[in-house]
Short mmCIF file of C-alpha atoms in Angstrom, two decimals:
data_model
loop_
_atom_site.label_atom_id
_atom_site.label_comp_id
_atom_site.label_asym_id
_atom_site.label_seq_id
_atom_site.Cartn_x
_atom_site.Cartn_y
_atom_site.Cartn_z
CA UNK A 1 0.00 0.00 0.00
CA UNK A 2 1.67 3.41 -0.98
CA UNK A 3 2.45 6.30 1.95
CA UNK A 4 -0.39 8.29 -0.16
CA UNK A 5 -3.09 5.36 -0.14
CA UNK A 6 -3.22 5.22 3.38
CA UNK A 7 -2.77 8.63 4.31
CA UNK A 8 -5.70 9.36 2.30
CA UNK A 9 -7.37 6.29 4.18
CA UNK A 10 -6.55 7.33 7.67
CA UNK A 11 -7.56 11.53 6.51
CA UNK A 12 -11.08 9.55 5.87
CA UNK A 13 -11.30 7.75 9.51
CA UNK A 14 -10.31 10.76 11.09
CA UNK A 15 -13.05 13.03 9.33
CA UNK A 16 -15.67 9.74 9.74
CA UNK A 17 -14.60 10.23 14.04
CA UNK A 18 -14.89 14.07 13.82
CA UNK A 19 -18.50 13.82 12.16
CA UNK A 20 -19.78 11.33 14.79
CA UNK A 21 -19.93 13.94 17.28
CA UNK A 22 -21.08 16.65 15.18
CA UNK A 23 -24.53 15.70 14.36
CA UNK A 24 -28.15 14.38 15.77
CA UNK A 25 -27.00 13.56 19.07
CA UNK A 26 -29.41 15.72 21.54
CA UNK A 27 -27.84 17.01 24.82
CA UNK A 28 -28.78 13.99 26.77
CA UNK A 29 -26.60 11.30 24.90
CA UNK A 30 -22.77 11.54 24.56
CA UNK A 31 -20.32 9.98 21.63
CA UNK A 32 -16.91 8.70 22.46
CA UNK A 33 -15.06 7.18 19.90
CA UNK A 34 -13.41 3.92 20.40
CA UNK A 35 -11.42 2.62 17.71
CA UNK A 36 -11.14 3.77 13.87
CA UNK A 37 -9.42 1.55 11.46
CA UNK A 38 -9.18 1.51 7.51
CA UNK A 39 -9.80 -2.24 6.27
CA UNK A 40 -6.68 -3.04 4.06
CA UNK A 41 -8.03 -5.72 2.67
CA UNK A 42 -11.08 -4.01 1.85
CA UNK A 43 -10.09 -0.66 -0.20
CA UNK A 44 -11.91 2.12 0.55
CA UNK A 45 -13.69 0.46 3.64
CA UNK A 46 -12.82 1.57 7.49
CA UNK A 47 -14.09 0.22 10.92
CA UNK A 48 -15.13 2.96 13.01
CA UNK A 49 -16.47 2.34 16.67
CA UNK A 50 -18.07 5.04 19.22
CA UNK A 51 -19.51 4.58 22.92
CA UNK A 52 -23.09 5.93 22.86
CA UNK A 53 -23.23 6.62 26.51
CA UNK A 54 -26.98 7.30 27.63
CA UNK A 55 -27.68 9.35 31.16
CA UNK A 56 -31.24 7.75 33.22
CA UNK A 57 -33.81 8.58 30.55
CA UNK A 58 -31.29 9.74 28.31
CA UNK A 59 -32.18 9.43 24.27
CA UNK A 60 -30.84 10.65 20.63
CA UNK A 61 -33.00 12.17 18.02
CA UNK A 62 -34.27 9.70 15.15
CA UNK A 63 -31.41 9.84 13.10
CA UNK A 64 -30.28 8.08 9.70
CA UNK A 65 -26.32 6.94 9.66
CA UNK A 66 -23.81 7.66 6.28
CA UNK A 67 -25.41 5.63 3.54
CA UNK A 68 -23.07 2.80 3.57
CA UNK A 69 -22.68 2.04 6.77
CA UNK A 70 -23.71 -1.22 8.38
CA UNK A 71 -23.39 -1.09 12.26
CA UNK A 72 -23.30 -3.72 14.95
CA UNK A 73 -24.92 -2.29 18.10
CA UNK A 74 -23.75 -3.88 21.84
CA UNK A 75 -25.14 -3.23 24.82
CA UNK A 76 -22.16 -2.98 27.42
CA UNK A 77 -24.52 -2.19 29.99
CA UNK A 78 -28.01 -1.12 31.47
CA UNK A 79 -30.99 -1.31 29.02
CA UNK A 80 -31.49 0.49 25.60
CA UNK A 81 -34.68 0.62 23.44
CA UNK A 82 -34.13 0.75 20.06
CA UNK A 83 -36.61 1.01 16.70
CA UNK A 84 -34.96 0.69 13.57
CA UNK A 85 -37.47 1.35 10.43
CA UNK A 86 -40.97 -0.11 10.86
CA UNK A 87 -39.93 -3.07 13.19
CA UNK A 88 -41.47 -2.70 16.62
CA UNK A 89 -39.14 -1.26 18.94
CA UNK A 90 -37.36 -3.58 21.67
CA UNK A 91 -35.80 -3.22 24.84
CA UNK A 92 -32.03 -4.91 24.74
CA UNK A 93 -29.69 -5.13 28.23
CA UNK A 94 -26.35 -5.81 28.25
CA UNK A 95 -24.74 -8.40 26.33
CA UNK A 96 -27.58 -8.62 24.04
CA UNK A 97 -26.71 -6.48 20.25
CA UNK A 98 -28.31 -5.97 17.24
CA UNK A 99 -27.95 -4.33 13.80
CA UNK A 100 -28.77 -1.65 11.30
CA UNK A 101 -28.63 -1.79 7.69
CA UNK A 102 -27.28 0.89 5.42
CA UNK A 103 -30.23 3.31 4.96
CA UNK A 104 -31.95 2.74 7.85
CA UNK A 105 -33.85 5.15 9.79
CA UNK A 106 -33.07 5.08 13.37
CA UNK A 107 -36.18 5.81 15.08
CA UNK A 108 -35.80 5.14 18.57
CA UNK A 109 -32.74 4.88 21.00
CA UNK A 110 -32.74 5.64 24.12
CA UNK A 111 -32.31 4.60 27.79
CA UNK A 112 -35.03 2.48 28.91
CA UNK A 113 -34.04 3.30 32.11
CA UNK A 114 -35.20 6.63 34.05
CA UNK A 115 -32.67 5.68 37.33
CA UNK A 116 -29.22 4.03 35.71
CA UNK A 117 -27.03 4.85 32.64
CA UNK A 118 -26.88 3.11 29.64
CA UNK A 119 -23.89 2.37 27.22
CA UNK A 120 -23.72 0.92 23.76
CA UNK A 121 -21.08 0.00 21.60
CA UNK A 122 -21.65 0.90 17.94
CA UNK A 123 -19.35 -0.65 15.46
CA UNK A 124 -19.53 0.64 11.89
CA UNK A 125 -18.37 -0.77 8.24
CA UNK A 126 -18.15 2.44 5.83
CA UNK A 127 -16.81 3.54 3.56
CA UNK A 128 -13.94 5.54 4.50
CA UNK A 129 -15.23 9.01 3.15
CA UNK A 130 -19.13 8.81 3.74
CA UNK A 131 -19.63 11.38 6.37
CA UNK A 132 -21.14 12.32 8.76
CA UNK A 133 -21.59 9.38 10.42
CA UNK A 134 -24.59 10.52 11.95
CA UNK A 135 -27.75 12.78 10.45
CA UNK A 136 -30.59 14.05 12.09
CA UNK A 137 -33.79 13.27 10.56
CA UNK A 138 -36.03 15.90 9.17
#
């Protein structure tokens, strides 16, 4: 892989981490990211994690992700509820994970709980300039 390939590759993750803050995340939510990787065997594809960390009755604003990501969710702990296009929304503790298809509208996610935190793990496969991560719906 040339010096220019993957500095253009790792100029994309870092641009993918800044926009995960940036947008449709309400005051009572926060975004850490985790880990942000370009796939080398995958050109043009990066892994990109954040920590959605939810407050007691915490929640984000329904929100759509970058067009090509797919995302593994985690629950590391407490208890989220998540809707995710017209399925029926579900409560998931920790351990339990689920997943989002590119284009999907995230209509729910919040912190089913009004006394304890909540934290999820959100693991993304993108494509290493499709930002922001993270888009308020309209």
């Amino acid at each position: 892989m040339s010096n220019k390939t993957l500095c253009s590759g790792l100029l994309g993750v870092a641009v993918l981490l800044l926009a995960t803050t940036a947008f449709a995340h309400a005051p009572t939510e926060s975004v850490v990211p985790n880990f942000s990787h370009a796939i080398t065997n995958i050109p043009g594809k990066s892994l990109v994690a954040v920590e959605v960390l939810y407050p007691p009755a915490g929640a984000s604003l329904p929100h759509t992700h970058a067009r090509s990501a797919f995302i593994y969710a985690y629950v590391v702990s407490g208890a989220i509820e998540s809707q995710v296009d017209g399925e029926p929304a579900r409560i998931y503790t920790a351990g339990q994970s689920f997943h989002e298809e590119p284009g999907a509208v995230h209509r729910i996610s919040r912190n089913a709980s009004k006394s304890e935190p909540a934290k999820l793990l959100a693991v993304f496969v993108v494509d290493s300039h499709d930002a922001p991560l993270t888009t308020p719906e309209k």
